[in-house]
């Protein structure tokens, strides 16, 4: 069987080679996206209240979206709050409360319907069903539903019997829940503990024997032990790896760019130049700042580029160089000014403004490529505790987007100015951000998206948002 | 005045770029200073001892060898120490399973002695020779034996990570025995029936005293229990990065029979002109190869074959000729030759004679200016290897340097050998896991192509003459 060899053409935005087809709607054989899974996956949380299910759901969803797997959380508690406008007390959760049981079952059905809609109509790839799902019955319903629709199911069960951890959980995230707006702290704690008791009687954990045909991970005591059963495919394997690397030990991550560089001053992108005198000043200021923070066991990471290493050298502490932290490769545009790019590659310049996340420089990279490159860095950041990452503008945007759950559209326009340290501290379900400008002047390197992104635009329209430089 | 702790308003050290690896390092008077961590990532801050646990024929040696191969490939110096081998050196001729009877005093003495000898060599490797991971491959089925090992590790400052393999499926065990035990030196003089019988009795000798790692008693230990060849895993107290990577790897490998086909794109226009890198299309002969590859793949009748290419035109053009779906991986792109992209070797010699010589001196670590090294490539390819381990039948259409890296992983080639592995155009390598290694079949698809393999020349000195540098350049148009 011979197939006629079609000519290949390179898509202008992504720089992907595809067969040239006059019918643009015909299916391409070559997929340029990694095939994480070939059918939608339902991740089903299991566990008593205050076991970190929502924490895991949100964090996992953030991670999956960041690596390009469209994921959404479906939190049953929220469905319940929409139906039962005001929460009275734990009696709602009593197993003998028939009326409440009806409502809760209805909410579950509603959530499952939304999940089906997410997969079928919205091209979602992964749905995280965040609820207690503590009975075999309830899990049976979910499994049947998934089987009927052709979805894969992966269970994540969180088991914890350490009363200190549970109480800390409750303090961190439950007391501030809409349910407890009108309670004082003490009462809320008591009520919530009663709520947990309501579930305990009927709680049936995933069983090594009875559930041996299911795919699941059981997490014991916030990660000291894991039981993993029947991982089916790539995405489940990645999920397991991620879950086994995250922790809840308090710590902070400091993100900063290198000090101002010689090329920064000239308004040129990329390259491998050294620090300007202001940049050197920043490096010294950074050293003082870090010392002032009195951080325990701080790890310092840089890229392989001169400007980040020079910056780290000023700290006088050991640091690790990561090639993966190198700035985005601008290919043929390396070391050019925006004005030069407009002059020599006006079409490329316009394409970049049209879709800055996916746009790949000729012989270079895209933000999308960068995210892929940075995934091992994120994984190691999750494992570590206190870390200072000295990197570059595009790289910092990608890392920040991961921690602050920014979309692919927002990511390339996140503000990461020179000489400013961002301190990220995990808090409740998210991340607290503190911004420290170290009071050393630097050029602005942030170019906003211009109004006109059309290929036919005039140079002035393209260059309107270019920041000043020498 | 400020105390000694405060004085260090560090005067940042000058930086110089190491000419081989293009790594920026602090220097003094123009000479590089010793730098604490230039590695891409600090895997661990003290050596790790991996200890296998399990009855005979549970895949411990298979896991030990495979894990060692993987760790070495990603740049973690690792060595395995198989106690069975020490025993064979001590007891020249194996008589029968009786040696392993728990009441055989003499046997027990010898076996204990061998374990200690192996641990001694472990200490030599980790503390003296700079090894980072040692895999202690033995049954280690009693708490007592494991306690001895842990004491040893504690004395020497090693972290311990146990890998236990549990399996009750008689089919799997029988298959194990056939695959790797019958060919063991222990059974050279036995026929198959006798060997199997003896080995089953050998297993019995261990069964009574076997104490698996216990969820309660051993809850402070770091370990992974692998159950039923990977259906289920129990992971306890992963301490650091390297243990996390080991767990991830172990959870992705499988033993389902399959084959991996490696080949390069068809001959490209730049190949024909003796130029490296670039993103050119196939030459007419390259197109012929692509057609031939399509026919070859069809004839092989491979079940559920996945096809992967890079994102470069020449591999995609090759895949298009197969008429089946394929996946493009940017990670499979050819090594980036930086400023030397699209040059001929003659031009590199002319414009960058120093670089050219450095590359010949250490082809694995050498990084092109603004480009990559083989060492960078390996790091880039690690996710590809991980996914290859998860998959079954796969055809990877890639490039010369990339194929060398992948091949080195499967065939356990060192960093010195890797950049000189022969991966000619128009030749498919079929790799099939067998016993503890990999069977390689080389299939040349009978379509002529230029040779792109440049051997290491005799003279790698910077001061060499141009002709000496170019002696081994293959012919081109």
PDB file of N, CA, C and O in Angstrom, chain B residues 40 43 61 78 104 132 212 222 282 288 310 314 353 388 398 446 469 473:
ATOM      1  N   UNK B  40      23.357  19.623  37.116  1.00  0.00           N
ATOM      2  CA  UNK B  40      22.031  20.160  36.807  1.00  0.00           C
ATOM      3  C   UNK B  40      21.158  20.062  38.046  1.00  0.00           C
ATOM      4  O   UNK B  40      20.411  20.927  38.391  1.00  0.00           O
ATOM      5  N   UNK B  43      21.435  15.288  43.123  1.00  0.00           N
ATOM      6  CA  UNK B  43      20.562  14.139  43.302  1.00  0.00           C
ATOM      7  C   UNK B  43      20.387  13.784  44.773  1.00  0.00           C
ATOM      8  O   UNK B  43      19.324  13.455  45.240  1.00  0.00           O
ATOM      9  N   UNK B  61      17.034  -9.468  40.448  1.00  0.00           N
ATOM     10  CA  UNK B  61      18.199  -9.163  39.624  1.00  0.00           C
ATOM     11  C   UNK B  61      17.782  -8.402  38.373  1.00  0.00           C
ATOM     12  O   UNK B  61      18.477  -7.482  37.929  1.00  0.00           O
ATOM     13  N   UNK B  78      26.195   4.363  39.369  1.00  0.00           N
ATOM     14  CA  UNK B  78      25.516   3.295  40.110  1.00  0.00           C
ATOM     15  C   UNK B  78      26.151   1.961  39.784  1.00  0.00           C
ATOM     16  O   UNK B  78      26.594   1.735  38.658  1.00  0.00           O
ATOM     17  N   UNK B 104      21.836 -25.946  57.054  1.00  0.00           N
ATOM     18  CA  UNK B 104      23.173 -26.230  56.541  1.00  0.00           C
ATOM     19  C   UNK B 104      24.144 -25.192  57.096  1.00  0.00           C
ATOM     20  O   UNK B 104      24.328 -24.107  56.544  1.00  0.00           O
ATOM     21  N   UNK B 132      27.571   6.841  43.584  1.00  0.00           N
ATOM     22  CA  UNK B 132      26.498   7.486  44.333  1.00  0.00           C
ATOM     23  C   UNK B 132      25.444   6.500  44.792  1.00  0.00           C
ATOM     24  O   UNK B 132      24.823   6.682  45.836  1.00  0.00           O
ATOM     25  N   UNK B 212       8.574 -10.633  55.155  1.00  0.00           N
ATOM     26  CA  UNK B 212       8.435  -9.474  54.270  1.00  0.00           C
ATOM     27  C   UNK B 212       8.494  -8.180  55.070  1.00  0.00           C
ATOM     28  O   UNK B 212       8.269  -8.188  56.280  1.00  0.00           O
ATOM     29  N   UNK B 222      12.506   3.333  54.569  1.00  0.00           N
ATOM     30  CA  UNK B 222      12.125   3.804  53.237  1.00  0.00           C
ATOM     31  C   UNK B 222      12.114   2.618  52.304  1.00  0.00           C
ATOM     32  O   UNK B 222      13.121   1.919  52.181  1.00  0.00           O
ATOM     33  N   UNK B 282      13.673  15.366   2.805  1.00  0.00           N
ATOM     34  CA  UNK B 282      14.311  14.137   2.361  1.00  0.00           C
ATOM     35  C   UNK B 282      14.850  14.273   0.944  1.00  0.00           C
ATOM     36  O   UNK B 282      14.275  14.930   0.095  1.00  0.00           O
ATOM     37  N   UNK B 288      12.728   7.173  -0.878  1.00  0.00           N
ATOM     38  CA  UNK B 288      12.647   5.753  -1.193  1.00  0.00           C
ATOM     39  C   UNK B 288      12.704   4.946   0.090  1.00  0.00           C
ATOM     40  O   UNK B 288      11.975   3.957   0.262  1.00  0.00           O
ATOM     41  N   UNK B 310      10.324  13.284  15.582  1.00  0.00           N
ATOM     42  CA  UNK B 310      10.703  14.553  16.201  1.00  0.00           C
ATOM     43  C   UNK B 310       9.798  15.612  15.580  1.00  0.00           C
ATOM     44  O   UNK B 310       8.830  15.282  14.903  1.00  0.00           O
ATOM     45  N   UNK B 314      12.384  16.184   8.368  1.00  0.00           N
ATOM     46  CA  UNK B 314      12.831  14.935   7.777  1.00  0.00           C
ATOM     47  C   UNK B 314      12.266  13.683   8.455  1.00  0.00           C
ATOM     48  O   UNK B 314      12.028  12.672   7.776  1.00  0.00           O
ATOM     49  N   UNK B 353      38.377  25.838  14.868  1.00  0.00           N
ATOM     50  CA  UNK B 353      39.277  24.690  15.056  1.00  0.00           C
ATOM     51  C   UNK B 353      39.394  24.287  16.526  1.00  0.00           C
ATOM     52  O   UNK B 353      39.491  23.101  16.829  1.00  0.00           O
ATOM     53  N   UNK B 388       8.765   5.319  26.776  1.00  0.00           N
ATOM     54  CA  UNK B 388       9.068   4.073  26.061  1.00  0.00           C
ATOM     55  C   UNK B 388       8.936   2.887  26.997  1.00  0.00           C
ATOM     56  O   UNK B 388       8.481   1.819  26.601  1.00  0.00           O
ATOM     57  N   UNK B 398      13.985   9.007  14.440  1.00  0.00           N
ATOM     58  CA  UNK B 398      14.665  10.165  15.002  1.00  0.00           C
ATOM     59  C   UNK B 398      15.934  10.511  14.236  1.00  0.00           C
ATOM     60  O   UNK B 398      15.939  10.484  13.015  1.00  0.00           O
ATOM     61  N   UNK B 446      18.163  -1.653   2.344  1.00  0.00           N
ATOM     62  CA  UNK B 446      18.643  -1.754   0.964  1.00  0.00           C
ATOM     63  C   UNK B 446      18.400  -0.533   0.089  1.00  0.00           C
ATOM     64  O   UNK B 446      18.118  -0.654  -1.100  1.00  0.00           O
ATOM     65  N   UNK B 469      42.596  16.664  11.622  1.00  0.00           N
ATOM     66  CA  UNK B 469      41.242  16.783  12.168  1.00  0.00           C
ATOM     67  C   UNK B 469      40.206  16.175  11.233  1.00  0.00           C
ATOM     68  O   UNK B 469      39.229  15.575  11.666  1.00  0.00           O
ATOM     69  N   UNK B 473      36.421  12.387   8.410  1.00  0.00           N
ATOM     70  CA  UNK B 473      35.148  12.914   7.908  1.00  0.00           C
ATOM     71  C   UNK B 473      34.649  12.028   6.776  1.00  0.00           C
ATOM     72  O   UNK B 473      35.395  11.745   5.837  1.00  0.00           O
TER      73      UNK B 473
END
